[in-house]
Amino acid sequence: MGCGKVDERPLPSLLDQPLPPRCLTCDGVLRPAVVLFEEMLPESALAALQKQVQLGFDAVLVVGTTASFGYILEPVWRVRQAGGSVVEVNLQPTEISPLADVLLQGRAADVLSQLVRHISSD
């Protein structure tokens, strides 16, 4: 698991070194600050999400998930009930797909890059 220290080096400098990138303190493998497959959302992030869910959303963008966790499904259901918009980006349809106003099928990196280019060109 490593020492848990946050590495502040810019990503490009890490990628110029032998992979996988290593911690300068403990020599453990660095990990991204994301929830990886089959990991639980950290408690602090879950609490922050629940607070935002209570406030409500106008739209939800769901990207690259099997949508098998309640904390992913709940914001989608709430937005639909409130008349908001749901956009899903995924390789394959999920439990959320029937609720989505827009389903963008493909790799998240590809679809989001195209989406950003499209939005930026307006």
JSON list of C-alpha atoms in Angstrom, two decimals:
[
{"chain": "A", "resi": 1, "resn": "MET", "atom": "CA", "xyz": [0.00, 0.00, 0.00]},
{"chain": "A", "resi": 2, "resn": "GLY", "atom": "CA", "xyz": [2.93, 2.38, 0.47]},
{"chain": "A", "resi": 3, "resn": "CYS", "atom": "CA", "xyz": [3.35, 5.20, 2.95]},
{"chain": "A", "resi": 4, "resn": "GLY", "atom": "CA", "xyz": [0.30, 7.20, 1.83]},
{"chain": "A", "resi": 5, "resn": "LYS", "atom": "CA", "xyz": [2.31, 10.33, 1.10]},
{"chain": "A", "resi": 6, "resn": "VAL", "atom": "CA", "xyz": [0.89, 12.54, -1.66]},
{"chain": "A", "resi": 7, "resn": "ASP", "atom": "CA", "xyz": [3.38, 13.03, -4.47]},
{"chain": "A", "resi": 8, "resn": "GLU", "atom": "CA", "xyz": [3.27, 16.59, -5.81]},
{"chain": "A", "resi": 9, "resn": "ARG", "atom": "CA", "xyz": [5.50, 15.99, -8.84]},
{"chain": "A", "resi": 10, "resn": "PRO", "atom": "CA", "xyz": [3.79, 16.86, -12.15]},
{"chain": "A", "resi": 11, "resn": "LEU", "atom": "CA", "xyz": [2.52, 13.83, -14.06]},
{"chain": "A", "resi": 12, "resn": "PRO", "atom": "CA", "xyz": [4.70, 14.42, -17.16]},
{"chain": "A", "resi": 13, "resn": "SER", "atom": "CA", "xyz": [7.86, 14.24, -15.01]},
{"chain": "A", "resi": 14, "resn": "LEU", "atom": "CA", "xyz": [6.71, 10.90, -13.56]},
{"chain": "A", "resi": 15, "resn": "LEU", "atom": "CA", "xyz": [6.05, 9.46, -17.00]},
{"chain": "A", "resi": 16, "resn": "ASP", "atom": "CA", "xyz": [9.57, 10.34, -18.15]},
{"chain": "A", "resi": 17, "resn": "GLN", "atom": "CA", "xyz": [10.95, 7.87, -15.59]},
{"chain": "A", "resi": 18, "resn": "PRO", "atom": "CA", "xyz": [10.84, 4.06, -15.53]},
{"chain": "A", "resi": 19, "resn": "LEU", "atom": "CA", "xyz": [7.32, 2.75, -14.99]},
{"chain": "A", "resi": 20, "resn": "PRO", "atom": "CA", "xyz": [5.56, 2.28, -12.69]},
{"chain": "A", "resi": 21, "resn": "PRO", "atom": "CA", "xyz": [6.34, 5.58, -10.92]},
{"chain": "A", "resi": 22, "resn": "ARG", "atom": "CA", "xyz": [7.70, 5.12, -7.39]},
{"chain": "A", "resi": 23, "resn": "CYS", "atom": "CA", "xyz": [7.34, 7.07, -4.15]},
{"chain": "A", "resi": 24, "resn": "LEU", "atom": "CA", "xyz": [10.44, 9.06, -3.19]},
{"chain": "A", "resi": 25, "resn": "THR", "atom": "CA", "xyz": [9.83, 8.26, 0.50]},
{"chain": "A", "resi": 26, "resn": "CYS", "atom": "CA", "xyz": [9.07, 4.52, 0.60]},
{"chain": "A", "resi": 27, "resn": "ASP", "atom": "CA", "xyz": [9.76, 3.37, -2.99]},
{"chain": "A", "resi": 28, "resn": "GLY", "atom": "CA", "xyz": [6.21, 2.02, -3.19]},
{"chain": "A", "resi": 29, "resn": "VAL", "atom": "CA", "xyz": [4.30, 2.18, -6.47]},
{"chain": "A", "resi": 30, "resn": "LEU", "atom": "CA", "xyz": [2.42, 5.48, -6.81]},
{"chain": "A", "resi": 31, "resn": "ARG", "atom": "CA", "xyz": [-1.28, 5.26, -7.46]},
{"chain": "A", "resi": 32, "resn": "PRO", "atom": "CA", "xyz": [-3.63, 7.79, -9.02]},
{"chain": "A", "resi": 33, "resn": "ALA", "atom": "CA", "xyz": [-6.04, 9.76, -6.84]},
{"chain": "A", "resi": 34, "resn": "VAL", "atom": "CA", "xyz": [-9.04, 7.91, -8.27]},
{"chain": "A", "resi": 35, "resn": "VAL", "atom": "CA", "xyz": [-11.27, 5.03, -7.22]},
{"chain": "A", "resi": 36, "resn": "LEU", "atom": "CA", "xyz": [-10.00, 1.98, -9.06]},
{"chain": "A", "resi": 37, "resn": "PHE", "atom": "CA", "xyz": [-12.02, -1.06, -10.14]},
{"chain": "A", "resi": 38, "resn": "GLU", "atom": "CA", "xyz": [-13.52, -2.94, -7.17]},
{"chain": "A", "resi": 39, "resn": "GLU", "atom": "CA", "xyz": [-12.44, -0.25, -4.67]},
{"chain": "A", "resi": 40, "resn": "MET", "atom": "CA", "xyz": [-14.87, 1.51, -2.39]},
{"chain": "A", "resi": 41, "resn": "LEU", "atom": "CA", "xyz": [-15.29, 5.27, -2.47]},
{"chain": "A", "resi": 42, "resn": "PRO", "atom": "CA", "xyz": [-13.38, 6.81, 0.49]},
{"chain": "A", "resi": 43, "resn": "GLU", "atom": "CA", "xyz": [-15.65, 7.78, 3.40]},
{"chain": "A", "resi": 44, "resn": "SER", "atom": "CA", "xyz": [-14.82, 11.49, 3.08]},
{"chain": "A", "resi": 45, "resn": "ALA", "atom": "CA", "xyz": [-15.70, 11.49, -0.62]},
{"chain": "A", "resi": 46, "resn": "LEU", "atom": "CA", "xyz": [-18.90, 9.54, 0.05]},
{"chain": "A", "resi": 47, "resn": "ALA", "atom": "CA", "xyz": [-19.95, 12.06, 2.73]},
{"chain": "A", "resi": 48, "resn": "ALA", "atom": "CA", "xyz": [-19.25, 14.98, 0.37]},
{"chain": "A", "resi": 49, "resn": "LEU", "atom": "CA", "xyz": [-21.25, 13.28, -2.39]},
{"chain": "A", "resi": 50, "resn": "GLN", "atom": "CA", "xyz": [-24.21, 12.66, -0.07]},
{"chain": "A", "resi": 51, "resn": "LYS", "atom": "CA", "xyz": [-24.20, 16.33, 0.92]},
{"chain": "A", "resi": 52, "resn": "GLN", "atom": "CA", "xyz": [-24.31, 17.38, -2.73]},
{"chain": "A", "resi": 53, "resn": "VAL", "atom": "CA", "xyz": [-27.03, 14.82, -3.52]},
{"chain": "A", "resi": 54, "resn": "GLN", "atom": "CA", "xyz": [-29.19, 16.42, -0.82]},
{"chain": "A", "resi": 55, "resn": "LEU", "atom": "CA", "xyz": [-28.71, 19.83, -2.47]},
{"chain": "A", "resi": 56, "resn": "GLY", "atom": "CA", "xyz": [-29.69, 18.42, -5.87]},
{"chain": "A", "resi": 57, "resn": "PHE", "atom": "CA", "xyz": [-28.31, 18.53, -9.39]},
{"chain": "A", "resi": 58, "resn": "ASP", "atom": "CA", "xyz": [-29.54, 19.88, -12.72]},
{"chain": "A", "resi": 59, "resn": "ALA", "atom": "CA", "xyz": [-27.62, 17.22, -14.63]},
{"chain": "A", "resi": 60, "resn": "VAL", "atom": "CA", "xyz": [-25.45, 14.17, -14.06]},
{"chain": "A", "resi": 61, "resn": "LEU", "atom": "CA", "xyz": [-22.61, 12.92, -16.27]},
{"chain": "A", "resi": 62, "resn": "VAL", "atom": "CA", "xyz": [-21.91, 9.24, -15.56]},
{"chain": "A", "resi": 63, "resn": "VAL", "atom": "CA", "xyz": [-18.59, 8.03, -16.99]},
{"chain": "A", "resi": 64, "resn": "GLY", "atom": "CA", "xyz": [-17.11, 4.55, -17.26]},
{"chain": "A", "resi": 65, "resn": "THR", "atom": "CA", "xyz": [-18.88, 2.67, -14.50]},
{"chain": "A", "resi": 66, "resn": "THR", "atom": "CA", "xyz": [-20.88, -0.51, -14.17]},
{"chain": "A", "resi": 67, "resn": "ALA", "atom": "CA", "xyz": [-23.31, 1.60, -12.13]},
{"chain": "A", "resi": 68, "resn": "SER", "atom": "CA", "xyz": [-23.59, -1.13, -9.54]},
{"chain": "A", "resi": 69, "resn": "PHE", "atom": "CA", "xyz": [-23.20, 1.11, -6.50]},
{"chain": "A", "resi": 70, "resn": "GLY", "atom": "CA", "xyz": [-25.99, 3.02, -4.79]},
{"chain": "A", "resi": 71, "resn": "TYR", "atom": "CA", "xyz": [-23.91, 6.18, -4.58]},
{"chain": "A", "resi": 72, "resn": "ILE", "atom": "CA", "xyz": [-23.76, 6.19, -8.39]},
{"chain": "A", "resi": 73, "resn": "LEU", "atom": "CA", "xyz": [-27.41, 5.31, -8.95]},
{"chain": "A", "resi": 74, "resn": "GLU", "atom": "CA", "xyz": [-28.95, 7.70, -6.40]},
{"chain": "A", "resi": 75, "resn": "PRO", "atom": "CA", "xyz": [-27.91, 10.98, -8.09]},
{"chain": "A", "resi": 76, "resn": "VAL", "atom": "CA", "xyz": [-29.17, 9.62, -11.42]},
{"chain": "A", "resi": 77, "resn": "TRP", "atom": "CA", "xyz": [-32.56, 8.70, -9.99]},
{"chain": "A", "resi": 78, "resn": "ARG", "atom": "CA", "xyz": [-32.89, 12.05, -8.20]},
{"chain": "A", "resi": 79, "resn": "VAL", "atom": "CA", "xyz": [-32.01, 14.04, -11.32]},
{"chain": "A", "resi": 80, "resn": "ARG", "atom": "CA", "xyz": [-34.54, 12.08, -13.40]},
{"chain": "A", "resi": 81, "resn": "GLN", "atom": "CA", "xyz": [-37.26, 12.63, -10.79]},
{"chain": "A", "resi": 82, "resn": "ALA", "atom": "CA", "xyz": [-36.50, 16.36, -10.75]},
{"chain": "A", "resi": 83, "resn": "GLY", "atom": "CA", "xyz": [-36.64, 16.61, -14.56]},
{"chain": "A", "resi": 84, "resn": "GLY", "atom": "CA", "xyz": [-32.89, 17.07, -15.03]},
{"chain": "A", "resi": 85, "resn": "SER", "atom": "CA", "xyz": [-30.61, 15.54, -17.64]},
{"chain": "A", "resi": 86, "resn": "VAL", "atom": "CA", "xyz": [-28.54, 12.36, -17.47]},
{"chain": "A", "resi": 87, "resn": "VAL", "atom": "CA", "xyz": [-25.65, 11.67, -19.85]},
{"chain": "A", "resi": 88, "resn": "GLU", "atom": "CA", "xyz": [-23.86, 8.32, -19.77]},
{"chain": "A", "resi": 89, "resn": "VAL", "atom": "CA", "xyz": [-20.45, 7.58, -21.29]},
{"chain": "A", "resi": 90, "resn": "ASN", "atom": "CA", "xyz": [-19.66, 3.89, -21.31]},
{"chain": "A", "resi": 91, "resn": "LEU", "atom": "CA", "xyz": [-18.42, 1.02, -23.45]},
{"chain": "A", "resi": 92, "resn": "GLN", "atom": "CA", "xyz": [-21.62, -0.96, -22.96]},
{"chain": "A", "resi": 93, "resn": "PRO", "atom": "CA", "xyz": [-25.14, -0.18, -21.74]},
{"chain": "A", "resi": 94, "resn": "THR", "atom": "CA", "xyz": [-25.63, -0.35, -17.97]},
{"chain": "A", "resi": 95, "resn": "GLU", "atom": "CA", "xyz": [-28.47, -0.21, -15.48]},
{"chain": "A", "resi": 96, "resn": "ILE", "atom": "CA", "xyz": [-28.40, 3.58, -15.93]},
{"chain": "A", "resi": 97, "resn": "SER", "atom": "CA", "xyz": [-28.72, 3.51, -19.73]},
{"chain": "A", "resi": 98, "resn": "PRO", "atom": "CA", "xyz": [-32.54, 3.43, -19.83]},
{"chain": "A", "resi": 99, "resn": "LEU", "atom": "CA", "xyz": [-32.56, 6.55, -17.62]},
{"chain": "A", "resi": 100, "resn": "ALA", "atom": "CA", "xyz": [-30.04, 8.46, -19.74]},
{"chain": "A", "resi": 101, "resn": "ASP", "atom": "CA", "xyz": [-31.13, 11.26, -22.04]},
{"chain": "A", "resi": 102, "resn": "VAL", "atom": "CA", "xyz": [-27.92, 10.73, -23.98]},
{"chain": "A", "resi": 103, "resn": "LEU", "atom": "CA", "xyz": [-25.81, 7.57, -24.17]},
{"chain": "A", "resi": 104, "resn": "LEU", "atom": "CA", "xyz": [-22.34, 8.10, -25.64]},
{"chain": "A", "resi": 105, "resn": "GLN", "atom": "CA", "xyz": [-20.96, 4.65, -26.28]},
{"chain": "A", "resi": 106, "resn": "GLY", "atom": "CA", "xyz": [-17.18, 4.30, -26.42]},
{"chain": "A", "resi": 107, "resn": "ARG", "atom": "CA", "xyz": [-13.99, 4.57, -24.40]},
{"chain": "A", "resi": 108, "resn": "ALA", "atom": "CA", "xyz": [-14.26, 7.33, -21.81]},
{"chain": "A", "resi": 109, "resn": "ALA", "atom": "CA", "xyz": [-10.94, 8.91, -22.83]},
{"chain": "A", "resi": 110, "resn": "ASP", "atom": "CA", "xyz": [-12.00, 9.08, -26.48]},
{"chain": "A", "resi": 111, "resn": "VAL", "atom": "CA", "xyz": [-15.56, 10.26, -25.90]},
{"chain": "A", "resi": 112, "resn": "LEU", "atom": "CA", "xyz": [-14.62, 12.89, -23.31]},
{"chain": "A", "resi": 113, "resn": "SER", "atom": "CA", "xyz": [-11.82, 14.24, -25.51]},
{"chain": "A", "resi": 114, "resn": "GLN", "atom": "CA", "xyz": [-14.27, 14.64, -28.39]},
{"chain": "A", "resi": 115, "resn": "LEU", "atom": "CA", "xyz": [-16.85, 16.20, -26.08]},
{"chain": "A", "resi": 116, "resn": "VAL", "atom": "CA", "xyz": [-14.35, 18.75, -24.77]},
{"chain": "A", "resi": 117, "resn": "ARG", "atom": "CA", "xyz": [-13.27, 19.62, -28.34]},
{"chain": "A", "resi": 118, "resn": "HIS", "atom": "CA", "xyz": [-16.91, 20.04, -29.36]},
{"chain": "A", "resi": 119, "resn": "ILE", "atom": "CA", "xyz": [-17.75, 22.26, -26.39]},
{"chain": "A", "resi": 120, "resn": "SER", "atom": "CA", "xyz": [-14.56, 24.30, -26.84]},
{"chain": "A", "resi": 121, "resn": "SER", "atom": "CA", "xyz": [-15.30, 24.94, -30.51]},
{"chain": "A", "resi": 122, "resn": "ASP", "atom": "CA", "xyz": [-18.59, 26.72, -29.80]}
]
